[in-house]
Amino acid sequence: MVTISFWIMAQTQVGVLPVGVVRYVMRTHETVLLDDGSKQHLFSEEYFRVGGVRSVLCVPLLRQGTLVGVIYLENALASHVFTPERARLLELLGSQAAISLENTRLYGDLQEREAKVRRLVESNIIGICIYDGQSRITEANDAFLSIVGYSPDDISSGRLSFNDLAPPERSGADVRLLSEIASAGSSEPAEEVFVRKGGGRIPVLVGGASFGEPPHQGVAFVLDLTERKRAQEELAHANRVATMGQLSASIAHEVNQPLAALLTNAGTAARWLDRQPPNLEKAKPLIDRVIADGKRAADILSRIREFSRKAPARAEELDINKVVLEIVGLTRVVLSEHSVSLKMVLSEDLPHIFADRIQLQQVILNLIMNAIEAMNTATEGSRMISIGTSAADPAGVLIAVSDSGPGLSAGDAERIFEPFFTTKSTGLGMGLSICRSIVDAHGGRLWATPNRPQGAVFCMLLPAGK
């Protein structure tokens, strides 16, 4: 009777198998053949004395030099059962068994990984889709379909591709995303806008990776940013309202000026008209001034109302110098109250930008107010804010707001843009974080550098055109 035991990369236990034999084979990768286990040999141990084992053969299972298991055979009835020829035959069969065992293990690992991936896809935590070489979406989970508003039938019929999801003004943007994945193997997550089946738009975060071969096929991961964008808009609106509260004196002054001029001109015009005969030649230009002052007051109130109200972002073609001048007008009184001088160097003939005017003015106003607060701690030297605009390569506009305050430490130059980080005793640390998110959403950059000889410079770079 021959007993066969399969011992697959496990720890041997005393009494189950001859520990010395199995460990020797596992360590040396050599076959052990014992003609008579009852006689004295290299592996004499309790197992042979108690078990009455006669013939023993232990063969390593090797695959490309790596041990995947051993085959142990024994016969307790006769000696010399296993000959060298039989051992060589078993070694040959063992190599095939090793390949089969390794393939079984690899197949099991593959099934386990596929099960994990399938659980991830079916959990619908994020949208996941698989696309082919023509950018057609061939598979998608329910989360992805919910984001884009399409049905499984649209996928199975081959009617949906990434081209269908790109807005008209960004046609080809998602194709470029897939090209980046094909060339680099993966794509960093980036914010995009998808067009849903019904025509509505939805902000998303998109990233992906290729399957390797073929390189133009891969998987994309999509996260719905609607709630995040809504929260950012709420924070931005709250920040605008809070800032307007700080500017109440400046706003009153800005509105009071045209109203006072309006009343003066109206009173003078009334006196010219009360004369006998009425002096229309003198009254007419005064009435024109009344109309102009009324329009000026209405424009100021309209800008304040637009700045304070909660409304969705609306991109339009803008002259950045006009954007700066409009918001600076609201800060005159607060600048005077803090003894701060304002210098503006606005370059002419700058390219227009395509952006939301209110959001950009919010960023500029935040930078001005932060500069004023920073210089409040300065006890010596002049207090100066400088605002400059200039052209930037390639095809962009640079807005720089600098101050003569205490400046920023090297470690704070980047941390100040993190949410809830602040260098002020009463600050919440959200203003600059909101500003950066606004600038990022416009495809620009916002950063801070030291000013010379003292202070800080906040730079905002925006792309020109659409």
Coordinates of C-alpha atoms in Angstrom, one line a residue:
M1 CA 0.0 0.0 0.0
V2 CA 1.4 3.4 -1.0
T3 CA 0.2 6.6 0.9
I4 CA 0.3 9.8 -1.1
S5 CA 0.2 13.2 0.7
F6 CA 0.0 16.6 -1.0
W7 CA 1.7 19.2 1.2
I8 CA 1.3 22.6 -0.5
M9 CA 3.6 25.3 1.0
A10 CA 2.4 24.6 4.5
Q11 CA 4.1 24.2 7.9
T12 CA 4.7 20.5 8.6
Q13 CA 3.5 19.1 11.9
V14 CA 5.3 16.4 14.0
G15 CA 3.5 13.1 13.7
V16 CA 1.7 13.8 10.4
L17 CA 4.8 13.6 8.1
P18 CA 8.5 13.1 8.6
V19 CA 9.4 16.7 9.4
G20 CA 13.1 16.4 8.5
V21 CA 12.5 14.9 5.1
V22 CA 9.8 17.5 4.0
R23 CA 11.8 20.5 5.3
Y24 CA 15.0 19.2 3.6
V25 CA 13.1 19.0 0.3
M26 CA 11.6 22.4 0.8
R27 CA 14.9 23.9 1.6
T28 CA 17.1 22.2 -1.0
H29 CA 14.6 21.6 -3.8
E30 CA 16.1 18.1 -4.1
T31 CA 14.3 14.7 -4.3
V32 CA 14.7 12.4 -1.3
L33 CA 14.5 8.6 -1.9
L34 CA 14.8 6.2 1.1
D35 CA 14.9 2.5 0.2
D36 CA 14.3 1.3 3.8
G37 CA 13.1 3.8 6.5
S38 CA 13.6 1.2 9.3
K39 CA 17.4 1.3 8.9
Q40 CA 19.8 4.0 10.0
H41 CA 19.8 7.0 7.6
L42 CA 20.3 10.8 7.5
F43 CA 16.6 11.5 8.5
S44 CA 16.2 9.0 11.3
E45 CA 13.5 10.4 13.6
E46 CA 10.6 9.3 15.8
Y47 CA 8.2 9.2 12.8
F48 CA 10.1 6.2 11.2
R49 CA 10.6 4.3 14.5
V50 CA 6.9 4.5 15.5
G51 CA 5.2 4.4 12.1
G52 CA 7.1 1.4 10.7
V53 CA 7.6 3.2 7.4
R54 CA 9.8 1.3 4.9
S55 CA 10.0 3.0 1.5
V56 CA 9.9 6.8 1.2
L57 CA 9.9 9.2 -1.8
C58 CA 9.5 13.0 -1.4
V59 CA 9.6 15.1 -4.6
P60 CA 9.6 18.9 -4.8
L61 CA 7.1 20.6 -7.1
L62 CA 9.0 23.4 -8.9
R63 CA 7.8 26.0 -11.3
Q64 CA 10.6 28.1 -12.8
G65 CA 12.8 27.3 -9.9
T66 CA 10.1 28.3 -7.3
L67 CA 8.8 25.8 -4.9
V68 CA 5.0 25.5 -5.0
G69 CA 4.6 22.3 -3.0
V70 CA 6.0 18.8 -2.4
I71 CA 4.7 15.2 -3.1
Y72 CA 5.4 12.7 -0.3
L73 CA 4.9 9.0 -0.9
E74 CA 5.6 6.2 1.6
N75 CA 5.1 2.4 1.8
A76 CA 4.9 0.6 5.2
L77 CA 5.0 -3.0 3.8
A78 CA 8.1 -3.3 1.6
S79 CA 11.5 -1.7 1.0
H80 CA 13.0 -0.5 -2.3
V81 CA 9.5 0.2 -3.7
F82 CA 10.5 3.5 -5.2
T83 CA 13.3 3.1 -7.8
P84 CA 15.3 6.0 -9.3
E85 CA 13.5 5.5 -12.6
R86 CA 10.2 5.9 -10.8
A87 CA 11.5 8.9 -9.0
R88 CA 12.5 10.6 -12.3
L89 CA 9.1 9.9 -13.8
L90 CA 7.5 11.4 -10.7
E91 CA 9.7 14.5 -10.9
L92 CA 8.5 14.9 -14.5
L93 CA 4.9 14.5 -13.5
G94 CA 5.6 16.8 -10.5
S95 CA 6.7 19.6 -12.8
Q96 CA 3.4 19.4 -14.6
A97 CA 1.6 19.2 -11.3
A98 CA 3.5 22.3 -10.1
I99 CA 2.3 24.2 -13.2
S100 CA -1.3 23.1 -12.7
L101 CA -1.2 24.1 -9.0
E102 CA 0.3 27.5 -9.8
N103 CA -2.3 28.1 -12.5
T104 CA -5.0 27.1 -10.1
R105 CA -3.6 29.5 -7.5
L106 CA -3.3 32.3 -10.1
Y107 CA -6.8 31.6 -11.4
G108 CA -8.1 31.8 -7.8
D109 CA -6.3 35.1 -7.2
L110 CA -7.8 36.4 -10.5
Q111 CA -11.3 35.4 -9.5
E112 CA -10.8 37.0 -6.1
R113 CA -9.6 40.3 -7.7
E114 CA -12.4 40.2 -10.2
A115 CA -14.9 39.7 -7.4
K116 CA -13.4 42.7 -5.5
V117 CA -13.5 44.9 -8.7
R118 CA -17.1 43.8 -9.3
R119 CA -18.1 44.7 -5.8
L120 CA -16.6 48.1 -6.3
V121 CA -18.4 48.6 -9.5
E122 CA -21.7 47.4 -8.2
S123 CA -21.5 49.3 -4.9
N124 CA -22.2 52.5 -7.0
I125 CA -20.2 54.7 -4.7
I126 CA -18.8 56.4 -7.8
G127 CA -19.6 56.3 -11.5
I128 CA -17.5 53.8 -13.4
C129 CA -17.5 53.1 -17.1
I130 CA -15.4 51.1 -19.6
Y131 CA -14.8 52.5 -23.1
D132 CA -13.3 51.2 -26.3
G133 CA -10.9 52.5 -29.0
Q134 CA -13.6 54.7 -30.5
S135 CA -14.4 56.3 -27.1
R136 CA -17.7 54.4 -27.1
I137 CA -18.9 53.5 -23.6
T138 CA -19.3 49.7 -23.6
E139 CA -20.1 49.1 -19.9
A140 CA -21.2 51.3 -17.0
N141 CA -22.6 50.9 -13.5
D142 CA -25.8 52.4 -12.2
A143 CA -24.0 55.4 -10.6
F144 CA -22.5 56.5 -13.9
L145 CA -25.8 56.1 -15.7
S146 CA -27.5 58.1 -13.0
I147 CA -25.0 60.9 -13.4
V148 CA -25.3 61.2 -17.2
G149 CA -29.0 60.4 -17.4
Y150 CA -28.7 57.5 -19.9
S151 CA -30.1 54.0 -19.6
P152 CA -28.5 50.5 -20.0
D153 CA -30.1 50.3 -23.4
D154 CA -28.1 53.3 -24.6
I155 CA -25.0 51.4 -23.6
S156 CA -25.9 48.0 -25.1
S157 CA -26.9 49.6 -28.4
G158 CA -23.5 51.4 -28.6
R159 CA -25.2 54.9 -28.9
L160 CA -23.2 56.5 -26.1
S161 CA -19.7 57.9 -26.3
F162 CA -17.6 60.5 -24.5
N163 CA -18.2 62.8 -27.4
D164 CA -21.9 62.9 -26.5
L165 CA -21.0 64.0 -23.0
A166 CA -18.8 67.0 -23.9
P167 CA -20.5 70.5 -24.0
P168 CA -20.4 72.1 -27.5
E169 CA -17.9 74.8 -26.4
R170 CA -15.6 72.2 -25.1
S171 CA -15.9 69.8 -28.0
G172 CA -13.1 67.3 -28.0
A173 CA -12.1 68.0 -24.3
D174 CA -13.0 64.5 -23.2
V175 CA -11.4 63.0 -26.3
R176 CA -8.2 64.7 -25.2
L177 CA -8.7 63.2 -21.8
L178 CA -8.8 59.7 -23.3
S179 CA -5.8 60.5 -25.4
E180 CA -3.9 61.4 -22.3
I181 CA -4.9 58.1 -20.7
A182 CA -3.8 56.3 -23.8
S183 CA -0.4 57.9 -24.0
A184 CA 0.4 58.1 -20.3
G185 CA -1.5 55.1 -19.0
S186 CA -3.6 57.2 -16.6
S187 CA -5.0 60.6 -16.1
E188 CA -5.0 62.8 -13.0
P189 CA -8.6 63.5 -11.8
A190 CA -9.8 66.8 -13.3
E191 CA -13.0 68.8 -13.0
E192 CA -15.2 68.7 -16.1
V193 CA -18.7 69.4 -17.2
F194 CA -20.9 66.6 -18.7
V195 CA -24.0 67.2 -20.8
R196 CA -26.8 64.9 -19.6
K197 CA -29.2 63.1 -21.9
G198 CA -31.8 65.7 -21.4
G199 CA -29.5 68.5 -22.2
G200 CA -28.8 69.7 -18.6
R201 CA -25.2 70.1 -17.4
I202 CA -23.6 68.5 -14.4
P203 CA -20.1 69.2 -12.9
V204 CA -18.0 66.1 -12.4
L205 CA -14.6 64.9 -11.4
V206 CA -13.1 62.6 -14.0
G207 CA -10.1 60.3 -14.0
G208 CA -9.1 57.1 -15.6
A209 CA -6.6 54.5 -16.6
S210 CA -6.0 52.3 -19.7
F211 CA -6.0 48.6 -19.7
G212 CA -2.6 48.5 -21.3
E213 CA -3.2 46.5 -24.4
P214 CA -4.9 47.8 -26.5
P215 CA -3.9 51.2 -25.2
H216 CA -7.1 53.0 -26.4
Q217 CA -9.3 51.0 -24.1
G218 CA -9.7 51.7 -20.5
V219 CA -11.8 52.6 -17.5
A220 CA -13.0 56.0 -16.3
F221 CA -14.1 57.1 -12.9
V222 CA -16.7 59.8 -12.5
L223 CA -17.8 61.6 -9.4
D224 CA -20.8 63.9 -9.3
L225 CA -19.7 67.4 -7.9
T226 CA -23.2 68.9 -7.8
E227 CA -23.5 69.0 -4.0
R228 CA -19.9 70.1 -3.6
K229 CA -20.4 73.0 -6.1
R230 CA -23.6 74.0 -4.3
A231 CA -21.8 74.0 -1.0
Q232 CA -19.0 76.1 -2.5
E233 CA -21.6 78.6 -3.9
E234 CA -23.2 78.8 -0.4
L235 CA -19.8 79.5 1.2
A236 CA -18.9 82.0 -1.5
H237 CA -22.2 83.9 -1.1
A238 CA -21.8 83.9 2.7
N239 CA -18.3 85.3 2.3
R240 CA -19.6 88.1 -0.1
V241 CA -22.3 89.0 2.4
A242 CA -19.8 89.1 5.3
T243 CA -17.5 91.3 3.3
M244 CA -20.2 93.7 2.3
G245 CA -21.0 94.1 6.0
Q246 CA -17.4 95.3 6.5
L247 CA -17.9 97.8 3.7
S248 CA -21.2 99.3 4.9
A249 CA -19.6 102.8 5.5
S250 CA -18.0 102.7 2.0
I251 CA -21.2 101.6 0.4
A252 CA -23.1 104.4 2.2
H253 CA -20.5 106.9 1.0
E254 CA -20.6 105.7 -2.6
V255 CA -24.4 105.9 -2.7
N256 CA -24.5 109.2 -0.8
Q257 CA -22.3 111.1 -3.3
P258 CA -24.6 110.9 -6.4
L259 CA -27.7 111.4 -4.3
A260 CA -26.2 114.6 -2.7
A261 CA -25.2 115.8 -6.2
L262 CA -28.7 114.9 -7.5
L263 CA -30.4 116.9 -4.7
T264 CA -28.1 119.9 -5.3
N265 CA -28.6 120.0 -9.0
A266 CA -32.4 119.4 -8.7
G267 CA -32.7 122.3 -6.2
T268 CA -30.7 124.7 -8.5
A269 CA -32.8 123.6 -11.5
A270 CA -36.0 124.3 -9.6
R271 CA -34.9 127.8 -8.8
W272 CA -34.1 128.6 -12.4
L273 CA -37.5 127.3 -13.4
D274 CA -39.3 129.3 -10.7
R275 CA -38.0 132.6 -12.3
Q276 CA -40.3 134.6 -14.5
P277 CA -39.8 133.8 -17.2
P278 CA -38.3 130.4 -16.4
N279 CA -34.6 130.1 -17.5
L280 CA -34.7 126.9 -19.5
E281 CA -31.2 127.3 -20.8
K282 CA -29.8 127.2 -17.3
A283 CA -32.1 124.5 -16.0
K284 CA -31.7 122.0 -18.9
P285 CA -28.0 121.0 -18.1
L286 CA -28.8 120.8 -14.4
I287 CA -31.7 118.4 -15.2
D288 CA -29.3 116.4 -17.4
R289 CA -27.0 116.1 -14.4
V290 CA -29.9 115.0 -12.2
I291 CA -30.6 112.2 -14.6
A292 CA -26.9 111.3 -14.8
D293 CA -26.6 111.3 -11.0
G294 CA -29.7 109.2 -10.7
K295 CA -28.3 106.6 -13.1
R296 CA -25.0 106.6 -11.2
A297 CA -26.8 105.9 -7.9
A298 CA -28.9 103.2 -9.6
D299 CA -25.7 101.6 -11.1
I300 CA -24.0 101.5 -7.7
L301 CA -27.1 100.0 -6.0
S302 CA -27.4 97.5 -8.9
R303 CA -23.7 96.4 -8.5
I304 CA -24.2 96.0 -4.7
R305 CA -27.4 94.0 -5.2
E306 CA -25.7 91.7 -7.7
F307 CA -22.7 91.3 -5.5
S308 CA -24.8 90.3 -2.5
R309 CA -27.4 88.1 -4.1
K310 CA -27.2 84.4 -4.5
A311 CA -27.2 83.5 -8.2
P312 CA -25.6 80.8 -10.3
A313 CA -22.3 81.6 -12.0
R314 CA -22.7 83.4 -15.3
A315 CA -19.6 83.7 -17.6
E316 CA -19.3 86.6 -19.9
E317 CA -16.7 88.5 -21.8
L318 CA -15.0 91.0 -19.5
D319 CA -12.5 93.8 -19.5
I320 CA -10.4 93.0 -16.4
N321 CA -9.6 96.7 -15.8
K322 CA -13.3 97.6 -15.6
V323 CA -13.8 94.7 -13.2
V324 CA -11.1 96.0 -10.9
L325 CA -12.3 99.7 -11.0
E326 CA -15.9 98.7 -10.2
I327 CA -14.9 96.9 -7.0
V328 CA -12.2 99.3 -5.9
G329 CA -14.9 102.0 -5.8
L330 CA -16.5 100.3 -2.8
T331 CA -13.3 100.3 -0.8
R332 CA -12.5 104.0 -0.8
V333 CA -13.9 104.8 2.7
V334 CA -12.4 101.7 4.4
L335 CA -9.0 102.5 2.9
S336 CA -9.3 106.0 4.2
E337 CA -10.4 104.8 7.7
H338 CA -7.2 102.6 7.9
S339 CA -4.9 105.3 6.4
V340 CA -4.1 103.1 3.5
S341 CA -3.0 104.5 0.2
L342 CA -4.0 102.9 -3.1
K343 CA -1.9 102.7 -6.2
M344 CA -3.3 101.3 -9.4
V345 CA -1.2 100.4 -12.5
L346 CA -3.6 99.0 -15.1
S347 CA -2.1 98.1 -18.4
E348 CA -4.0 99.1 -21.5
D349 CA -5.1 96.9 -24.5
L350 CA -5.3 93.7 -22.4
P351 CA -7.1 90.7 -23.9
H352 CA -10.6 90.1 -22.7
I353 CA -11.3 87.2 -20.4
F354 CA -14.4 85.0 -20.2
A355 CA -15.5 84.7 -16.6
D356 CA -18.1 85.5 -13.9
R357 CA -17.7 89.2 -13.0
I358 CA -19.1 88.9 -9.5
Q359 CA -16.9 86.0 -8.6
L360 CA -13.7 87.7 -9.8
Q361 CA -14.7 90.9 -7.9
Q362 CA -15.2 88.8 -4.8
V363 CA -11.6 87.5 -5.2
I364 CA -10.2 91.0 -5.7
L365 CA -12.2 92.4 -2.8
N366 CA -11.1 89.6 -0.5
L367 CA -7.4 90.3 -1.4
I368 CA -7.8 94.0 -0.8
M369 CA -9.6 93.5 2.6
N370 CA -6.9 90.9 3.7
A371 CA -4.2 93.4 2.8
I372 CA -5.8 96.1 4.9
E373 CA -6.1 93.8 7.8
A374 CA -2.5 92.6 7.4
M375 CA -1.3 96.2 7.6
N376 CA -3.3 97.0 10.7
T377 CA -0.5 95.2 12.7
A378 CA 2.2 97.4 11.2
T379 CA 3.2 100.3 13.5
E380 CA 5.9 101.8 11.3
G381 CA 6.2 102.8 7.6
S382 CA 3.6 103.7 5.1
R383 CA 0.5 101.6 4.4
M384 CA 0.3 101.0 0.7
I385 CA -1.8 98.7 -1.5
S386 CA -0.9 98.3 -5.1
I387 CA -3.1 96.7 -7.8
G388 CA -1.7 96.0 -11.2
T389 CA -2.9 94.3 -14.3
S390 CA -0.7 93.1 -17.2
A391 CA -0.6 90.6 -20.1
A392 CA 0.8 87.2 -19.3
D393 CA 2.1 84.5 -21.6
P394 CA 0.7 82.4 -23.0
A395 CA -2.4 84.3 -23.7
G396 CA -3.5 85.3 -20.2
V397 CA -4.1 88.2 -17.9
L398 CA -2.2 88.7 -14.6
I399 CA -3.8 90.6 -11.6
A400 CA -1.4 91.4 -8.7
V401 CA -2.5 92.8 -5.3
S402 CA 0.5 93.7 -3.1
D403 CA 0.7 95.3 0.3
S404 CA 3.4 96.7 2.7
G405 CA 2.4 94.6 5.7
P406 CA 4.4 92.1 7.7
G407 CA 4.4 89.6 4.8
L408 CA 4.1 85.8 4.9
S409 CA 6.5 83.2 6.3
A410 CA 7.9 80.6 3.8
G411 CA 5.8 77.9 5.3
D412 CA 2.5 79.9 5.1
A413 CA 2.7 80.9 1.5
E414 CA 0.9 77.8 0.4
R415 CA -0.9 76.8 3.6
I416 CA -3.0 80.1 3.7
F417 CA -5.1 78.6 0.8
E418 CA -6.0 75.6 2.8
P419 CA -9.5 75.5 4.4
F420 CA -9.7 76.7 8.0
F421 CA -6.0 77.8 8.1
T422 CA -5.6 81.4 9.1
T423 CA -2.9 83.8 10.4
K424 CA -5.5 86.2 11.9
S425 CA -6.8 86.0 15.4
T426 CA -10.5 86.3 14.4
G427 CA -10.4 84.7 10.9
L428 CA -12.2 81.5 10.0
G429 CA -9.6 80.6 7.3
M430 CA -12.2 80.2 4.5
G431 CA -11.7 83.4 2.4
L432 CA -8.6 82.5 0.5
S433 CA -9.7 78.9 0.1
I434 CA -12.9 80.1 -1.6
C435 CA -10.9 82.6 -3.7
R436 CA -8.6 79.8 -5.0
S437 CA -11.6 77.5 -5.8
I438 CA -13.1 80.4 -7.8
V439 CA -9.9 81.0 -9.7
D440 CA -9.4 77.3 -10.3
A441 CA -12.9 77.0 -11.7
H442 CA -12.0 79.7 -14.2
G443 CA -9.0 77.7 -15.3
G444 CA -6.6 80.1 -13.6
R445 CA -4.1 80.1 -10.8
L446 CA -3.9 82.0 -7.5
W447 CA -0.7 82.1 -5.4
A448 CA 1.3 84.3 -3.0
T449 CA 4.9 85.5 -3.0
P450 CA 6.9 87.9 -0.8
N451 CA 6.9 91.6 -1.6
R452 CA 10.0 93.7 -1.6
P453 CA 11.1 95.2 0.7
Q454 CA 8.2 94.0 2.8
G455 CA 4.7 92.7 2.6
A456 CA 3.1 90.1 0.3
V457 CA 1.9 89.9 -3.3
F458 CA -1.1 87.9 -4.3
C459 CA -1.1 87.0 -8.0
M460 CA -4.1 85.8 -10.0
L461 CA -3.5 84.5 -13.5
L462 CA -6.5 84.0 -15.8
P463 CA -6.7 82.7 -19.3
A464 CA -7.8 85.1 -22.1
G465 CA -10.8 84.4 -24.3
K466 CA -13.1 81.5 -23.9

